[in-house]
């Protein structure tokens, strides 16, 4: 991708990665493996710091239940977004995700402070 030179700047000091993809495009399913590898594994971030969002376009007959992702993507939190039907569900999942990121940041900050003290 022509933006690859920008990636190190995007990744620097990042605490979380949200990958949004169209589950109906086979090319997207291959690409998210690459995004995960570059932005999560090489960082390195914990899997809990990554959120996958399968976004279903209005009127798409996407099968939300049977999207099976291969390892290692199947270890990640996956939510389905369909903003026509359940925007509130998506909002709640985002809030849960952000809370978990804040918890991780606070815990690592406390560990750093303790290591400075000891």
mmCIF file of C-alpha atoms in Angstrom:
data_model
loop_
_atom_site.group_PDB
_atom_site.id
_atom_site.type_symbol
_atom_site.label_atom_id
_atom_site.label_comp_id
_atom_site.label_asym_id
_atom_site.label_seq_id
_atom_site.Cartn_x
_atom_site.Cartn_y
_atom_site.Cartn_z
ATOM 1 C CA UNK A 1 0.000 0.000 0.000
ATOM 2 C CA UNK A 2 1.200 3.498 -0.763
ATOM 3 C CA UNK A 3 0.650 4.517 2.853
ATOM 4 C CA UNK A 4 3.059 1.962 4.315
ATOM 5 C CA UNK A 5 5.680 4.643 4.934
ATOM 6 C CA UNK A 6 3.224 6.307 7.343
ATOM 7 C CA UNK A 7 2.595 3.150 9.367
ATOM 8 C CA UNK A 8 5.425 3.563 11.892
ATOM 9 C CA UNK A 9 4.076 7.017 12.766
ATOM 10 C CA UNK A 10 0.550 5.635 13.106
ATOM 11 C CA UNK A 11 1.727 2.778 15.309
ATOM 12 C CA UNK A 12 3.950 4.790 17.603
ATOM 13 C CA UNK A 13 2.654 4.673 21.181
ATOM 14 C CA UNK A 14 -0.671 3.226 20.083
ATOM 15 C CA UNK A 15 -2.660 1.395 22.746
ATOM 16 C CA UNK A 16 -5.277 -0.275 20.583
ATOM 17 C CA UNK A 17 -6.144 -1.281 17.048
ATOM 18 C CA UNK A 18 -9.631 -1.493 15.554
ATOM 19 C CA UNK A 19 -9.826 -3.299 12.214
ATOM 20 C CA UNK A 20 -13.055 -2.729 10.275
ATOM 21 C CA UNK A 21 -13.711 -4.925 7.260
ATOM 22 C CA UNK A 22 -16.420 -6.081 4.887
ATOM 23 C CA UNK A 23 -16.946 -9.793 5.627
ATOM 24 C CA UNK A 24 -18.496 -10.305 2.181
ATOM 25 C CA UNK A 25 -15.241 -9.497 0.381
ATOM 26 C CA UNK A 26 -12.807 -12.431 0.361
ATOM 27 C CA UNK A 27 -9.949 -9.982 -0.306
ATOM 28 C CA UNK A 28 -10.747 -8.225 2.989
ATOM 29 C CA UNK A 29 -10.446 -11.491 4.882
ATOM 30 C CA UNK A 30 -6.895 -11.880 3.546
ATOM 31 C CA UNK A 31 -6.039 -8.242 4.199
ATOM 32 C CA UNK A 32 -7.073 -8.284 7.843
ATOM 33 C CA UNK A 33 -4.442 -10.982 8.465
ATOM 34 C CA UNK A 34 -1.829 -8.558 7.157
ATOM 35 C CA UNK A 35 -3.191 -5.637 9.222
ATOM 36 C CA UNK A 36 -3.197 -7.818 12.333
ATOM 37 C CA UNK A 37 0.353 -8.958 11.694
ATOM 38 C CA UNK A 38 1.680 -5.423 11.107
ATOM 39 C CA UNK A 39 -0.311 -3.460 13.646
ATOM 40 C CA UNK A 40 -0.786 -5.940 16.497
ATOM 41 C CA UNK A 41 1.810 -8.725 16.433
ATOM 42 C CA UNK A 42 4.793 -6.597 15.399
ATOM 43 C CA UNK A 43 4.011 -3.852 17.900
ATOM 44 C CA UNK A 44 3.635 -5.951 20.047
ATOM 45 C CA UNK A 45 0.129 -5.413 21.391
ATOM 46 C CA UNK A 46 -1.996 -7.911 23.276
ATOM 47 C CA UNK A 47 -4.839 -9.562 21.394
ATOM 48 C CA UNK A 48 -7.186 -7.898 23.896
ATOM 49 C CA UNK A 49 -6.005 -4.537 22.509
ATOM 50 C CA UNK A 50 -7.404 -5.408 19.084
ATOM 51 C CA UNK A 51 -11.043 -5.277 18.035
ATOM 52 C CA UNK A 52 -12.363 -6.688 14.760
ATOM 53 C CA UNK A 53 -15.505 -5.124 13.323
ATOM 54 C CA UNK A 54 -17.309 -6.973 10.536
ATOM 55 C CA UNK A 55 -19.350 -4.202 8.968
ATOM 56 C CA UNK A 56 -22.460 -5.234 7.060
ATOM 57 C CA UNK A 57 -23.764 -2.771 4.500
ATOM 58 C CA UNK A 58 -27.458 -1.846 4.558
ATOM 59 C CA UNK A 59 -29.478 -4.492 2.779
ATOM 60 C CA UNK A 60 -26.622 -6.976 2.580
ATOM 61 C CA UNK A 61 -27.706 -10.500 3.334
ATOM 62 C CA UNK A 62 -24.548 -11.169 5.295
ATOM 63 C CA UNK A 63 -24.567 -14.266 7.432
ATOM 64 C CA UNK A 64 -23.547 -12.785 10.756
ATOM 65 C CA UNK A 65 -23.418 -15.990 12.741
ATOM 66 C CA UNK A 66 -21.255 -18.128 10.495
ATOM 67 C CA UNK A 67 -18.249 -15.915 9.859
ATOM 68 C CA UNK A 68 -15.393 -18.176 10.867
ATOM 69 C CA UNK A 69 -11.975 -16.610 10.849
ATOM 70 C CA UNK A 70 -8.797 -18.661 10.820
ATOM 71 C CA UNK A 71 -6.151 -18.617 13.543
ATOM 72 C CA UNK A 72 -4.830 -16.201 14.808
ATOM 73 C CA UNK A 73 -7.762 -13.886 13.996
ATOM 74 C CA UNK A 74 -10.208 -16.233 15.704
ATOM 75 C CA UNK A 75 -8.645 -15.311 19.075
ATOM 76 C CA UNK A 76 -9.712 -11.684 18.705
ATOM 77 C CA UNK A 77 -12.892 -10.007 19.884
ATOM 78 C CA UNK A 78 -15.181 -9.812 16.843
ATOM 79 C CA UNK A 79 -18.296 -7.690 16.648
ATOM 80 C CA UNK A 80 -20.762 -7.363 13.795
ATOM 81 C CA UNK A 81 -21.984 -3.909 12.954
ATOM 82 C CA UNK A 82 -25.121 -3.236 11.037
ATOM 83 C CA UNK A 83 -26.009 0.356 11.745
ATOM 84 C CA UNK A 84 -29.506 -0.014 10.332
ATOM 85 C CA UNK A 85 -30.512 -2.724 12.760
ATOM 86 C CA UNK A 86 -28.604 -2.374 16.004
ATOM 87 C CA UNK A 87 -26.479 0.770 16.319
ATOM 88 C CA UNK A 88 -26.898 0.600 20.101
ATOM 89 C CA UNK A 89 -25.230 -2.830 20.293
ATOM 90 C CA UNK A 90 -22.237 -1.516 18.380
ATOM 91 C CA UNK A 91 -22.027 1.543 20.634
ATOM 92 C CA UNK A 92 -22.040 -0.634 23.760
ATOM 93 C CA UNK A 93 -19.310 -2.903 22.341
ATOM 94 C CA UNK A 94 -17.133 0.123 21.541
ATOM 95 C CA UNK A 95 -17.577 1.440 25.079
ATOM 96 C CA UNK A 96 -16.574 -1.965 26.520
ATOM 97 C CA UNK A 97 -13.529 -2.037 24.252
ATOM 98 C CA UNK A 98 -12.404 1.473 25.210
ATOM 99 C CA UNK A 99 -12.847 0.663 28.911
ATOM 100 C CA UNK A 100 -10.642 -2.406 28.540
ATOM 101 C CA UNK A 101 -7.954 -0.328 26.782
ATOM 102 C CA UNK A 102 -8.047 2.272 29.565
ATOM 103 C CA UNK A 103 -7.654 -0.510 32.144
ATOM 104 C CA UNK A 104 -4.606 -1.889 30.283
ATOM 105 C CA UNK A 105 -3.045 1.608 30.082
ATOM 106 C CA UNK A 106 -3.625 2.262 33.788
ATOM 107 C CA UNK A 107 -2.193 -1.107 34.798
ATOM 108 C CA UNK A 108 0.958 -0.619 32.738
ATOM 109 C CA UNK A 109 1.377 2.905 34.143
ATOM 110 C CA UNK A 110 1.089 1.546 37.687
ATOM 111 C CA UNK A 111 3.670 -1.129 36.905
ATOM 112 C CA UNK A 112 6.050 1.524 35.542
ATOM 113 C CA UNK A 113 5.589 3.668 38.652
ATOM 114 C CA UNK A 114 6.222 0.686 40.920
ATOM 115 C CA UNK A 115 9.388 -0.238 39.020
ATOM 116 C CA UNK A 116 10.662 3.339 39.392
ATOM 117 C CA UNK A 117 9.947 3.274 43.134
ATOM 118 C CA UNK A 118 11.525 -0.138 43.784
#
